[in-house]
Structure formats: structure tokens, C-alpha cells
mmCIF file of C-alpha atoms and ligand atoms in Angstrom:
data_model
loop_
_atom_site.group_PDB
_atom_site.id
_atom_site.type_symbol
_atom_site.label_atom_id
_atom_site.label_comp_id
_atom_site.label_asym_id
_atom_site.label_seq_id
_atom_site.Cartn_x
_atom_site.Cartn_y
_atom_site.Cartn_z
ATOM 1 C CA MET A 20 10.397 8.464 15.945
ATOM 2 C CA GLN A 21 7.797 10.106 13.729
ATOM 3 C CA LYS A 22 4.165 9.096 14.024
ATOM 4 C CA VAL A 23 3.165 6.117 11.929
ATOM 5 C CA MET A 24 1.174 6.903 8.792
ATOM 6 C CA LEU A 25 -2.082 5.183 7.962
ATOM 7 C CA SER A 26 -3.434 4.107 4.585
ATOM 8 C CA PRO A 27 -6.908 2.551 4.984
ATOM 9 C CA SER A 28 -7.721 0.063 2.204
ATOM 10 C CA LEU A 29 -10.912 0.769 0.273
ATOM 11 C CA LEU A 30 -11.262 -2.957 -0.420
ATOM 12 C CA ALA A 31 -13.103 -3.373 2.880
ATOM 13 C CA ALA A 32 -15.437 -0.384 2.336
ATOM 14 C CA ASP A 33 -19.184 -0.570 1.689
ATOM 15 C CA PHE A 34 -19.188 -0.403 -2.119
ATOM 16 C CA SER A 35 -22.910 0.350 -2.146
ATOM 17 C CA ASP A 36 -22.264 3.614 -0.316
ATOM 18 C CA LEU A 37 -18.819 4.914 -1.241
ATOM 19 C CA ARG A 38 -19.915 8.535 -0.865
ATOM 20 C CA SER A 39 -20.666 8.074 2.855
ATOM 21 C CA GLU A 40 -17.428 6.126 3.301
ATOM 22 C CA MET A 41 -15.479 9.029 1.788
ATOM 23 C CA GLU A 42 -17.295 11.516 4.038
ATOM 24 C CA TRP A 43 -15.920 10.061 7.276
ATOM 25 C CA PHE A 44 -12.627 9.213 5.607
ATOM 26 C CA ASN A 45 -11.974 12.786 4.423
ATOM 27 C CA LYS A 46 -12.530 14.069 7.971
ATOM 28 C CA SER A 47 -10.422 11.346 9.614
ATOM 29 C CA CYS A 48 -6.732 11.441 10.566
ATOM 30 C CA ALA A 49 -5.860 8.846 7.888
ATOM 31 C CA ASP A 50 -2.959 9.929 5.682
ATOM 32 C CA TRP A 51 -3.579 8.167 2.358
ATOM 33 C CA LEU A 52 -6.288 6.048 0.727
ATOM 34 C CA HIS A 53 -5.018 2.593 -0.302
ATOM 35 C CA LEU A 54 -6.577 1.300 -3.541
ATOM 36 C CA ASP A 55 -6.197 -2.395 -4.396
ATOM 37 C CA VAL A 56 -6.508 -3.167 -8.099
ATOM 38 C CA MET A 57 -6.692 -6.909 -8.944
ATOM 39 C CA ASP A 58 -6.844 -8.552 -12.355
ATOM 40 C CA GLY A 59 -7.760 -12.178 -11.656
ATOM 41 C CA VAL A 60 -4.411 -13.232 -13.207
ATOM 42 C CA PHE A 61 -1.658 -11.985 -10.914
ATOM 43 C CA VAL A 62 -3.953 -12.717 -7.958
ATOM 44 C CA PRO A 63 -6.947 -15.080 -7.805
ATOM 45 C CA ASN A 64 -9.494 -12.288 -7.376
ATOM 46 C CA ILE A 65 -10.848 -9.217 -9.187
ATOM 47 C CA SER A 66 -11.591 -6.009 -7.283
ATOM 48 C CA PHE A 67 -12.326 -2.724 -9.061
ATOM 49 C CA GLY A 68 -10.905 -0.955 -12.078
ATOM 50 C CA PHE A 69 -10.227 2.564 -13.299
ATOM 51 C CA PRO A 70 -13.842 3.759 -13.847
ATOM 52 C CA VAL A 71 -14.625 3.102 -10.168
ATOM 53 C CA LEU A 72 -11.320 4.615 -9.046
ATOM 54 C CA LYS A 73 -11.968 7.713 -11.154
ATOM 55 C CA ALA A 74 -15.248 8.260 -9.286
ATOM 56 C CA VAL A 75 -13.550 7.705 -5.922
ATOM 57 C CA SER A 76 -10.717 10.085 -6.827
ATOM 58 C CA ARG A 77 -13.271 12.847 -7.376
ATOM 59 C CA ILE A 78 -14.595 12.602 -3.811
ATOM 60 C CA CYS A 79 -11.435 11.578 -1.945
ATOM 61 C CA GLN A 80 -9.492 14.530 -0.555
ATOM 62 C CA LYS A 81 -6.378 12.616 0.519
ATOM 63 C CA PRO A 82 -3.416 11.282 -1.489
ATOM 64 C CA LEU A 83 -4.101 8.042 -3.366
ATOM 65 C CA ASP A 84 -1.842 5.069 -2.667
ATOM 66 C CA VAL A 85 -2.501 2.731 -5.608
ATOM 67 C CA HIS A 86 -1.522 -0.948 -5.214
ATOM 68 C CA LEU A 87 -1.631 -2.776 -8.550
ATOM 69 C CA MET A 88 -1.927 -6.554 -8.180
ATOM 70 C CA ILE A 89 -1.870 -7.047 -11.930
ATOM 71 C CA VAL A 90 0.449 -8.391 -14.612
ATOM 72 C CA LYS A 91 2.260 -5.816 -16.750
ATOM 73 C CA PRO A 92 1.437 -2.846 -14.478
ATOM 74 C CA GLU A 93 3.562 -0.589 -16.701
ATOM 75 C CA LYS A 94 0.725 -0.627 -19.241
ATOM 76 C CA TYR A 95 -1.412 1.415 -16.850
ATOM 77 C CA ILE A 96 0.963 4.179 -15.729
ATOM 78 C CA MET A 97 -1.035 6.840 -17.587
ATOM 79 C CA GLU A 98 -4.359 5.610 -16.158
ATOM 80 C CA VAL A 99 -2.956 5.777 -12.631
ATOM 81 C CA LYS A 100 -1.542 9.234 -13.310
ATOM 82 C CA ALA A 101 -4.965 10.353 -14.604
ATOM 83 C CA LEU A 102 -6.430 9.495 -11.190
ATOM 84 C CA GLY A 103 -4.070 12.061 -9.684
ATOM 85 C CA ALA A 104 -2.395 9.263 -7.702
ATOM 86 C CA TYR A 105 0.358 10.187 -5.273
ATOM 87 C CA ILE A 106 2.063 6.814 -5.350
ATOM 88 C CA MET A 107 1.944 3.865 -7.737
ATOM 89 C CA ASN A 108 2.936 0.495 -6.289
ATOM 90 C CA VAL A 109 3.889 -2.326 -8.645
ATOM 91 C CA HIS A 110 4.762 -5.879 -7.679
ATOM 92 C CA TYR A 111 8.376 -6.998 -8.033
ATOM 93 C CA GLU A 112 6.959 -10.382 -9.141
ATOM 94 C CA ALA A 113 4.960 -8.745 -11.973
ATOM 95 C CA CYS A 114 7.770 -6.687 -13.574
ATOM 96 C CA THR A 115 10.492 -8.188 -15.744
ATOM 97 C CA HIS A 116 12.145 -4.784 -16.187
ATOM 98 C CA LEU A 117 11.505 -3.291 -12.776
ATOM 99 C CA GLN A 118 14.130 -0.569 -12.956
ATOM 100 C CA ARG A 119 12.591 0.790 -16.168
ATOM 101 C CA VAL A 120 9.088 0.707 -14.658
ATOM 102 C CA ILE A 121 10.317 2.734 -11.666
ATOM 103 C CA LEU A 122 11.809 5.317 -14.049
ATOM 104 C CA GLU A 123 8.579 5.520 -16.036
ATOM 105 C CA ILE A 124 6.486 6.039 -12.898
ATOM 106 C CA HIS A 125 8.817 8.879 -11.887
ATOM 107 C CA GLU A 126 8.661 10.379 -15.381
ATOM 108 C CA ALA A 127 4.879 10.394 -15.030
ATOM 109 C CA GLY A 128 5.292 12.538 -11.904
ATOM 110 C CA MET A 129 4.347 9.961 -9.268
ATOM 111 C CA LYS A 130 6.171 8.372 -6.352
ATOM 112 C CA ALA A 131 7.260 4.817 -7.158
ATOM 113 C CA GLY A 132 6.608 1.926 -4.786
ATOM 114 C CA VAL A 133 7.731 -1.682 -5.160
ATOM 115 C CA THR A 134 5.670 -4.429 -3.527
ATOM 116 C CA LEU A 135 6.941 -7.822 -2.340
ATOM 117 C CA CYS A 136 4.807 -10.942 -1.803
ATOM 118 C CA PRO A 137 5.431 -12.837 1.457
ATOM 119 C CA SER A 138 7.635 -15.451 -0.281
ATOM 120 C CA THR A 139 9.896 -12.872 -1.959
ATOM 121 C CA PRO A 140 13.009 -11.979 0.068
ATOM 122 C CA VAL A 141 13.906 -8.369 0.749
ATOM 123 C CA SER A 142 17.348 -8.981 -0.821
ATOM 124 C CA VAL A 143 15.874 -8.757 -4.368
ATOM 125 C CA LEU A 144 15.592 -4.993 -3.808
ATOM 126 C CA GLU A 145 19.333 -4.435 -3.369
ATOM 127 C CA GLU A 146 19.788 -2.957 -6.894
ATOM 128 C CA VAL A 147 16.749 -0.641 -6.823
ATOM 129 C CA ILE A 148 16.406 0.413 -3.204
ATOM 130 C CA GLN A 149 17.994 3.809 -3.858
ATOM 131 C CA ASP A 150 15.554 4.515 -6.718
ATOM 132 C CA VAL A 151 12.272 3.747 -4.960
ATOM 133 C CA ASP A 152 10.208 5.996 -2.720
ATOM 134 C CA LEU A 153 8.464 3.183 -0.894
ATOM 135 C CA VAL A 154 8.547 -0.579 -0.384
ATOM 136 C CA LEU A 155 5.194 -2.220 0.239
ATOM 137 C CA LEU A 156 5.718 -5.450 2.168
ATOM 138 C CA MET A 157 2.783 -7.836 1.885
ATOM 139 C CA SER A 158 2.044 -9.441 5.239
ATOM 140 C CA VAL A 159 -0.573 -11.728 3.615
ATOM 141 C CA ASN A 160 -0.646 -13.333 0.183
ATOM 142 C CA PRO A 161 -2.243 -10.650 -2.006
ATOM 143 C CA GLY A 162 -5.761 -11.004 -3.364
ATOM 144 C CA PHE A 163 -8.100 -10.855 -0.396
ATOM 145 C CA GLY A 164 -8.869 -8.706 2.617
ATOM 146 C CA GLY A 165 -9.446 -10.120 6.082
ATOM 147 C CA GLN A 166 -6.553 -12.610 6.135
ATOM 148 C CA LEU A 167 -4.225 -13.330 9.046
ATOM 149 C CA PHE A 168 -0.937 -11.443 9.409
ATOM 150 C CA ILE A 169 2.109 -13.628 8.582
ATOM 151 C CA PRO A 170 4.493 -13.206 11.582
ATOM 152 C CA ARG A 171 7.668 -13.715 9.497
ATOM 153 C CA THR A 172 6.942 -10.249 8.023
ATOM 154 C CA LEU A 173 8.368 -8.693 11.205
ATOM 155 C CA ASP A 174 11.845 -10.026 10.328
ATOM 156 C CA LYS A 175 11.446 -8.809 6.754
ATOM 157 C CA ILE A 176 10.631 -5.311 8.018
ATOM 158 C CA ARG A 177 13.810 -5.320 10.144
ATOM 159 C CA LEU A 178 15.944 -6.588 7.244
ATOM 160 C CA LEU A 179 14.506 -3.931 4.954
ATOM 161 C CA ARG A 180 15.131 -1.216 7.551
ATOM 162 C CA GLU A 181 18.791 -2.328 7.720
ATOM 163 C CA MET A 182 19.100 -2.189 3.918
ATOM 164 C CA ILE A 183 17.558 1.291 3.797
ATOM 165 C CA GLU A 184 19.921 2.607 6.474
ATOM 166 C CA ARG A 185 22.989 0.952 4.963
ATOM 167 C CA THR A 186 22.331 2.313 1.461
ATOM 168 C CA GLY A 187 21.089 5.766 2.466
ATOM 169 C CA SER A 188 17.795 5.130 0.636
ATOM 170 C CA HIS A 189 14.882 7.431 1.429
ATOM 171 C CA ALA A 190 12.297 4.665 0.877
ATOM 172 C CA LEU A 191 9.396 4.379 3.285
ATOM 173 C CA ILE A 192 8.306 0.944 4.523
ATOM 174 C CA GLU A 193 4.588 0.230 4.153
ATOM 175 C CA VAL A 194 3.045 -3.003 5.449
ATOM 176 C CA ASP A 195 -0.157 -4.455 4.024
ATOM 177 C CA GLY A 196 -2.394 -7.280 5.198
ATOM 178 C CA GLY A 197 -3.868 -8.508 8.460
ATOM 179 C CA ILE A 198 -3.024 -5.346 10.419
ATOM 180 C CA THR A 199 -5.158 -5.064 13.563
ATOM 181 C CA ARG A 200 -5.161 -2.937 16.710
ATOM 182 C CA GLU A 201 -3.517 -5.951 18.411
ATOM 183 C CA ASN A 202 -0.484 -6.306 16.122
ATOM 184 C CA ALA A 203 -0.064 -2.749 14.803
ATOM 185 C CA SER A 204 2.361 -1.537 17.476
ATOM 186 C CA GLU A 205 4.652 -4.541 16.951
ATOM 187 C CA VAL A 206 4.674 -3.853 13.201
ATOM 188 C CA ARG A 207 5.467 -0.227 13.932
ATOM 189 C CA ARG A 208 8.288 -1.141 16.331
ATOM 190 C CA ALA A 209 9.813 -3.474 13.726
ATOM 191 C CA GLY A 210 10.256 -0.398 11.500
ATOM 192 C CA ALA A 211 7.101 0.233 9.445
ATOM 193 C CA ASP A 212 6.448 3.848 8.408
ATOM 194 C CA VAL A 213 2.996 3.291 6.877
ATOM 195 C CA LEU A 214 0.299 0.788 7.875
ATOM 196 C CA VAL A 215 -2.397 -0.383 5.471
ATOM 197 C CA ALA A 216 -5.568 -1.688 7.094
ATOM 198 C CA GLY A 217 -8.798 -2.722 5.409
ATOM 199 C CA SER A 218 -11.125 -4.760 7.586
ATOM 200 C CA ALA A 219 -9.726 -3.359 10.848
ATOM 201 C CA ILE A 220 -10.815 0.136 9.743
ATOM 202 C CA PHE A 221 -13.688 -0.027 7.241
ATOM 203 C CA GLY A 222 -15.140 -3.077 9.010
ATOM 204 C CA HIS A 223 -15.287 -1.268 12.349
ATOM 205 C CA PRO A 224 -18.437 0.493 13.580
ATOM 206 C CA ASN A 225 -16.396 3.604 14.409
ATOM 207 C CA PRO A 226 -13.661 3.772 11.749
ATOM 208 C CA SER A 227 -12.455 7.290 12.657
ATOM 209 C CA GLU A 228 -11.804 6.163 16.218
ATOM 210 C CA ILE A 229 -9.739 3.180 15.047
ATOM 211 C CA CYS A 230 -7.764 5.504 12.760
ATOM 212 C CA GLU A 231 -6.946 7.718 15.767
ATOM 213 C CA GLU A 232 -5.898 4.697 17.771
ATOM 214 C CA LEU A 233 -3.687 3.191 15.049
ATOM 215 C CA ARG A 234 -2.105 6.487 14.151
ATOM 216 C CA SER A 235 -1.108 7.330 17.730
ATOM 217 C CA LEU A 236 1.199 4.286 18.000
HETATM 218 C C1 DX5 B 324 -4.748 -7.634 -0.066
HETATM 219 C C2 DX5 B 324 -4.695 -6.146 -0.217
HETATM 220 C C3 DX5 B 324 -4.822 -5.418 1.058
HETATM 221 C C4 DX5 B 324 -6.116 -5.654 1.788
HETATM 222 C C5 DX5 B 324 -5.833 -5.561 3.251
HETATM 223 O O1 DX5 B 324 -4.414 -8.231 -1.258
HETATM 224 O O2 DX5 B 324 -3.492 -5.734 -0.817
HETATM 225 O O3 DX5 B 324 -4.591 -4.028 0.892
HETATM 226 O O4 DX5 B 324 -7.131 -4.758 1.455
HETATM 227 O O5 DX5 B 324 -6.960 -5.938 3.938
HETATM 228 P P1 DX5 B 324 -6.926 -6.346 5.472
HETATM 229 O O6 DX5 B 324 -6.401 -5.188 6.221
HETATM 230 O O7 DX5 B 324 -8.337 -6.676 5.756
HETATM 231 O O8 DX5 B 324 -5.991 -7.542 5.576
HETATM 232 ZN ZN1 ZN B 325 -3.005 -3.550 -0.805
#
């Protein structure tokens, strides 16, 4: 089994000192930077928008993993592309015409990820699993960092892994929310390829060390 990939979530960073946060981050073994955009409509919280992300993209030297917790994410494909994002994740629950949105993200030259809330079953992906590059499984209800991991997610990861193998899809499985050094190896064993962690990494006094630890699972 390949090493697990790590996508630390900027949501838990010190926003008053993003330059210093990016200094350790760029030197760390983290693979991607996870960016949580919230609109106060799809989720009951507002995080940061494109002007802040533009500034971060100038000092971040790793691929950007953009997670849009917003309604009508297709309206912002060009803004996400302008950040130089590697992957654009849209919520299944926010897209009426998901298949078209996936095509449009690909046409814009980015990897396409589909995100599922905890209450959405993996089976809704059956018709698009061969078109997506990544499935982002939420292991908390989206909107806030620092929440507790929902254990049922482990079964969802296994079900998704089965679907990917059965259909020959190349999609990666990314898991987001409540990941800690205590539960990370179980999440990995269930079949996750990429772990998102906010508070466990940015909230730690030695974030690079935690990255090493999580990535060596
Ligand atoms: C939650 C976000 C997560 C969040 C994870 O809505 O999608 O990416 O930053 O934070 P932790 O790891 O603290 O649960
Ligand atoms: Zn996220």
C-alpha cells in the first residue's frame, strides 16, 4: 500500500500570520494544502474568499486542494482556476447538474472532486464515479473545524473503496473532519488515500512533526 497523503486544512491556521504558517508548511512533508471556502448558505459559517486565497496561493508552494462549501459552485470555476488550484471539490448536495459541473472543472484543466456530507450515501456516486478524480468524504458535518469524527464514516470509506474497485475508477478517497493522530491509522486502514486535518496539525505546537507522524501511517 502506498503512503497516505496529507492535506492540512488552512481553516485552523493563525490567520494573523499566514506567512509564517506557509513557511513551515512549504518545508513540511504535507502533500496538498486544503482550502475550505464557506458561504454562510450551504453551511452555517463563513470562512475566507478568493482575495485571501489569491494571497495564500502566491506563497504556498504545494498543490491547492480547494473544498467549496457553497451553493452553485459552478459559478466559481474560473476563480478557482485563477488560483492555480490542483483540485476543485464541489458538494454533491450543492449541484443539481453534477455531471456537467465535473466536465466543466475538467475543461478548466483541474482535477474534479465530489464531496459527500455525512448523511449522503456513497451509492449516489454510482453514475459519476468513473468521471471523478477524487471523492471527499466528510467525516463531520461541514462548516466548522475541531469537531468529532463520525465513526460511521469508516463503513462509508469501505463501501466507496468497493465501488471504486468494481467500476475500475481511478478516484482517490479523501477524508475530512475530526482526523487526529489517534484515529488516522484506522481511517487509513479503511481505505483512505488522503487525510485532511485542520486542528490536529495547525493547532499543534510542532505541526511539521505531526505531519511526519500522520504521513508515515
Ligand atoms: C470542515 C472543513 C474541514 C475542517 C477540518 O467543514 O471541511 O476541512 O477544516 O478541520 P478539523 O481537522 O479540525 O476537523
Ligand atoms: Zn474541508
